[in-house]
Amino acid sequence: QKEVEQDPGPLSVPEGAIVSLNCTYSNSAFQYFMWYRQYSRKGPELLMYTYSSGNKEDGRFTAQVDKSSKYISLFIRDSQPSDSATYLCAMPSGGSYIPTFGRGTSLIVHP
Amino acid sequence: EPEVTQTPSHQVTQMGQEVILRCVPISNHLYFYWYRQILGQKVEFLVSFYNNEISEKSEIFDDQFSVERPDGSNFTLKIRSTKLEDSAMYFCASSDGMRAPQETQYFGPGTRLLVL
């Protein structure tokens, strides 16, 4: 079973929509949950991270973790065309904190 | 804002040739990393480097790969004898600590390597 699973999409939504991006994971040792955004021809950049179950909000972005289901989500409110990118979930494990990435979900927000 | 830079942006090489990918990490960072992303697949960790030595490496990072910090600014990845399956985007990253996720890894824009 793969450690981190993510639907590659693409997910296409109209501007202003609420977007839900999801990942599942199999390793119960994961304690930190991160979301990266990757624009075309760029490296990933850290968007948000959270340690525990529940919600964390940062502007239009909300990260949600359900450890009992091994399921994490990223919600984007009032989506903008500038949000069009690939969103990668990642979970570091062990003492080295090297992240294990999901495949990424491609998001397209059209005007 | 400081950023990680990588050169070249694209490299085409023949199978069996050596390639060196170059990175300039953010100047006050102490930890350096290489990742790769084969087209359509996940970003995969290759190696981390601290205090002039490898601190961790993945199964992908075999004897064909090596890393070096030849001076105070550059960090390089060498692939000694390239194979077709080495074709990928290679990302360099740097951080000022290892206590992720607080001490964020900053990624460069990548070098796209194509092995023919």
Short mmCIF file of C-alpha atoms in Angstrom, two decimals:
data_model
loop_
_atom_site.label_atom_id
_atom_site.label_comp_id
_atom_site.label_asym_id
_atom_site.label_seq_id
_atom_site.Cartn_x
_atom_site.Cartn_y
_atom_site.Cartn_z
CA GLN A 1 0.00 0.00 0.00
CA LYS A 2 1.37 3.38 -1.01
CA GLU A 3 2.10 5.71 1.88
CA VAL A 4 0.46 8.87 0.57
CA GLU A 5 -2.31 8.83 -2.02
CA GLN A 6 -3.67 11.82 -3.85
CA ASP A 7 -5.98 12.10 -6.84
CA PRO A 8 -3.99 13.80 -9.64
CA GLY A 9 -7.04 15.54 -11.12
CA PRO A 10 -7.18 17.88 -12.92
CA LEU A 11 -9.81 19.64 -10.88
CA SER A 12 -11.41 22.50 -12.78
CA VAL A 13 -13.59 25.03 -10.95
CA PRO A 14 -15.02 28.48 -11.66
CA GLU A 15 -13.57 31.51 -9.93
CA GLY A 16 -15.10 31.99 -6.48
CA ALA A 17 -15.79 28.31 -5.88
CA ILE A 18 -14.82 26.46 -2.72
CA VAL A 19 -12.19 23.87 -3.54
CA SER A 20 -11.57 20.68 -1.60
CA LEU A 21 -8.28 18.82 -2.09
CA ASN A 22 -7.68 15.54 -0.32
CA CYS A 23 -5.04 12.99 0.61
CA THR A 24 -5.09 9.66 2.34
CA TYR A 25 -2.15 8.07 4.08
CA SER A 26 -1.34 4.70 5.51
CA ASN A 27 1.46 5.35 8.00
CA SER A 28 -0.01 6.11 11.42
CA ALA A 29 3.40 7.42 12.54
CA PHE A 30 2.92 10.60 10.53
CA GLN A 31 2.51 13.48 12.94
CA TYR A 32 2.89 16.54 10.72
CA PHE A 33 0.83 17.25 7.68
CA MET A 34 1.87 19.75 5.08
CA TRP A 35 0.46 21.23 1.91
CA TYR A 36 2.72 22.53 -0.82
CA ARG A 37 1.75 24.52 -3.87
CA GLN A 38 3.68 24.07 -7.10
CA TYR A 39 3.22 26.45 -9.98
CA SER A 40 4.15 25.32 -13.46
CA ARG A 41 7.94 25.17 -13.98
CA LYS A 42 8.58 26.05 -10.33
CA GLY A 43 9.59 24.11 -7.24
CA PRO A 44 7.13 23.30 -4.46
CA GLU A 45 6.53 25.97 -1.84
CA LEU A 46 5.14 25.28 1.60
CA LEU A 47 1.60 26.60 1.93
CA MET A 48 0.47 25.32 5.32
CA TYR A 49 1.25 22.74 7.92
CA THR A 50 -0.55 21.28 10.90
CA TYR A 51 0.38 18.90 13.66
CA SER A 52 -2.80 17.35 14.84
CA SER A 53 -6.34 16.49 14.06
CA GLY A 54 -8.76 19.32 13.51
CA ASN A 55 -8.71 22.47 11.43
CA LYS A 56 -6.13 25.18 10.84
CA GLU A 57 -7.06 28.32 8.97
CA ASP A 58 -4.82 30.77 7.13
CA GLY A 59 -6.67 33.37 5.11
CA ARG A 60 -8.64 31.63 2.38
CA PHE A 61 -6.99 28.28 3.14
CA THR A 62 -8.08 25.73 5.72
CA ALA A 63 -6.19 22.52 6.43
CA GLN A 64 -8.10 19.69 8.03
CA VAL A 65 -6.74 16.46 9.49
CA ASP A 66 -8.65 13.37 10.52
CA LYS A 67 -6.10 11.01 12.02
CA SER A 68 -8.67 8.33 12.80
CA SER A 69 -9.46 8.04 9.08
CA LYS A 70 -5.91 8.90 7.94
CA TYR A 71 -7.39 11.60 5.73
CA ILE A 72 -6.33 15.20 5.24
CA SER A 73 -7.95 18.00 3.27
CA LEU A 74 -7.13 21.47 2.06
CA PHE A 75 -10.03 23.82 1.46
CA ILE A 76 -9.67 26.98 -0.60
CA ARG A 77 -12.43 29.56 -0.24
CA ASP A 78 -13.21 32.14 -2.92
CA SER A 79 -10.80 30.48 -5.33
CA GLN A 80 -8.91 32.73 -7.74
CA PRO A 81 -7.28 32.05 -11.12
CA SER A 82 -3.96 32.67 -9.35
CA ASP A 83 -4.67 29.57 -7.24
CA SER A 84 -4.26 27.45 -10.37
CA ALA A 85 -1.36 25.16 -9.52
CA THR A 86 -0.59 21.65 -8.38
CA TYR A 87 -1.19 21.04 -4.67
CA LEU A 88 0.97 18.43 -2.98
CA CYS A 89 0.30 16.94 0.39
CA ALA A 90 3.38 15.83 2.30
CA MET A 91 4.11 14.15 5.57
CA PRO A 92 7.52 14.03 7.22
CA SER A 93 8.30 11.02 9.33
CA GLY A 94 10.99 9.90 11.66
CA GLY A 95 13.71 12.06 13.09
CA SER A 96 14.88 13.41 9.76
CA TYR A 97 11.64 15.19 8.86
CA ILE A 98 12.11 14.38 5.19
CA PRO A 99 8.65 14.71 3.61
CA THR A 100 6.90 11.92 1.77
CA PHE A 101 4.93 13.60 -0.99
CA GLY A 102 1.68 12.73 -2.66
CA ARG A 103 1.46 12.89 -6.46
CA GLY A 104 -0.24 16.27 -6.32
CA THR A 105 -3.64 17.42 -7.54
CA SER A 106 -3.73 19.81 -10.46
CA LEU A 107 -6.19 22.66 -9.83
CA ILE A 108 -7.48 24.95 -12.56
CA VAL A 109 -9.56 27.97 -11.56
CA HIS A 110 -11.11 29.55 -14.60
CA PRO A 111 -12.40 33.14 -14.66
CA GLU B 1 13.36 37.74 -1.02
CA PRO B 2 16.19 35.19 -0.99
CA GLU B 3 15.68 32.18 -3.19
CA VAL B 4 17.32 28.96 -4.24
CA THR B 5 18.67 29.06 -7.78
CA GLN B 6 19.53 26.15 -10.04
CA THR B 7 21.49 25.84 -13.26
CA PRO B 8 20.99 24.83 -15.95
CA SER B 9 17.23 24.99 -16.28
CA HIS B 10 17.33 22.26 -18.93
CA GLN B 11 19.97 19.69 -19.76
CA VAL B 12 19.98 17.12 -22.53
CA THR B 13 22.60 14.40 -22.40
CA GLN B 14 23.43 11.06 -23.95
CA MET B 15 23.06 7.87 -21.96
CA GLY B 16 26.29 7.04 -20.18
CA GLN B 17 27.46 10.62 -19.92
CA GLU B 18 28.17 12.41 -16.67
CA VAL B 19 26.08 15.38 -15.68
CA ILE B 20 26.49 17.92 -12.91
CA LEU B 21 23.50 19.86 -11.70
CA ARG B 22 24.21 23.03 -9.79
CA CYS B 23 22.37 24.80 -7.03
CA VAL B 24 22.97 27.95 -5.02
CA PRO B 25 21.09 27.57 -1.72
CA ILE B 26 19.87 30.48 0.36
CA SER B 27 22.99 32.02 1.86
CA ASN B 28 22.44 31.48 5.59
CA HIS B 29 21.00 27.97 5.24
CA LEU B 30 22.92 24.99 6.54
CA TYR B 31 20.94 22.02 5.25
CA PHE B 32 20.76 21.09 1.62
CA TYR B 33 18.67 18.58 -0.28
CA TRP B 34 18.12 17.07 -3.69
CA TYR B 35 14.79 15.70 -4.87
CA ARG B 36 13.65 14.44 -8.22
CA GLN B 37 10.29 14.27 -9.94
CA ILE B 38 9.81 11.97 -12.88
CA LEU B 39 7.15 13.34 -15.20
CA GLY B 40 3.69 12.64 -13.80
CA GLN B 41 5.04 11.09 -10.62
CA LYS B 42 5.73 12.12 -7.04
CA VAL B 43 8.49 14.34 -5.80
CA GLU B 44 11.03 11.90 -4.34
CA PHE B 45 13.77 12.57 -1.85
CA LEU B 46 17.31 11.75 -2.95
CA VAL B 47 19.74 13.07 -0.36
CA SER B 48 20.28 15.55 2.44
CA PHE B 49 23.59 17.21 3.26
CA TYR B 50 24.81 19.00 6.34
CA ASN B 51 28.21 20.01 7.64
CA ASN B 52 29.92 18.78 4.48
CA GLU B 53 28.57 15.28 4.63
CA ILE B 54 25.53 13.29 3.63
CA SER B 55 23.09 13.06 6.52
CA GLU B 56 20.48 10.89 4.84
CA LYS B 57 19.91 9.29 1.46
CA SER B 58 17.18 7.30 -0.20
CA GLU B 59 17.36 4.01 -2.08
CA ILE B 60 17.40 5.99 -5.33
CA PHE B 61 20.70 7.64 -4.40
CA ASP B 62 23.01 4.83 -5.43
CA ASP B 63 26.70 4.84 -6.35
CA GLN B 64 25.96 6.68 -9.59
CA PHE B 65 25.05 9.77 -7.61
CA SER B 66 27.25 12.06 -5.57
CA VAL B 67 26.87 15.46 -3.97
CA GLU B 68 29.38 18.11 -3.17
CA ARG B 69 29.62 21.58 -1.76
CA PRO B 70 32.73 22.71 -3.62
CA ASP B 71 32.75 26.22 -2.18
CA GLY B 72 30.76 28.39 0.19
CA SER B 73 27.86 28.93 -2.15
CA ASN B 74 27.33 26.04 -4.57
CA PHE B 75 25.82 22.63 -3.96
CA THR B 76 26.07 20.09 -6.77
CA LEU B 77 24.54 16.77 -7.75
CA LYS B 78 26.59 14.58 -10.05
CA ILE B 79 25.24 11.63 -11.95
CA ARG B 80 28.24 9.64 -13.08
CA SER B 81 26.80 7.58 -15.92
CA THR B 82 23.30 8.65 -16.84
CA LYS B 83 20.56 6.18 -17.67
CA LEU B 84 17.32 6.77 -19.53
CA GLU B 85 15.40 6.46 -16.28
CA ASP B 86 17.34 9.38 -14.80
CA SER B 87 15.25 11.69 -16.98
CA ALA B 88 13.36 13.84 -14.49
CA MET B 89 13.09 17.27 -12.93
CA TYR B 90 15.69 17.66 -10.19
CA PHE B 91 14.96 20.05 -7.38
CA CYS B 92 17.45 21.46 -4.93
CA ALA B 93 16.20 22.71 -1.57
CA SER B 94 17.73 24.32 1.48
CA SER B 95 16.68 25.05 5.05
CA ASP B 96 18.20 26.65 8.11
CA GLY B 97 17.30 23.71 10.33
CA MET B 98 15.88 20.22 10.33
CA ARG B 99 12.91 20.79 12.59
CA ALA B 100 10.36 20.54 9.85
CA PRO B 101 7.88 21.75 9.17
CA GLN B 102 8.75 24.96 11.02
CA GLU B 103 12.16 25.17 9.40
CA THR B 104 10.85 25.13 5.91
CA GLN B 105 12.69 23.69 2.99
CA TYR B 106 12.85 26.24 0.19
CA PHE B 107 12.89 24.67 -3.25
CA GLY B 108 14.62 25.90 -6.37
CA PRO B 109 12.89 26.00 -9.77
CA GLY B 110 14.44 22.72 -10.85
CA THR B 111 16.63 21.40 -13.65
CA ARG B 112 14.89 19.31 -16.26
CA LEU B 113 17.23 16.51 -17.29
CA LEU B 114 16.57 14.52 -20.43
CA VAL B 115 18.72 11.47 -21.11
CA LEU B 116 18.64 10.22 -24.71
#
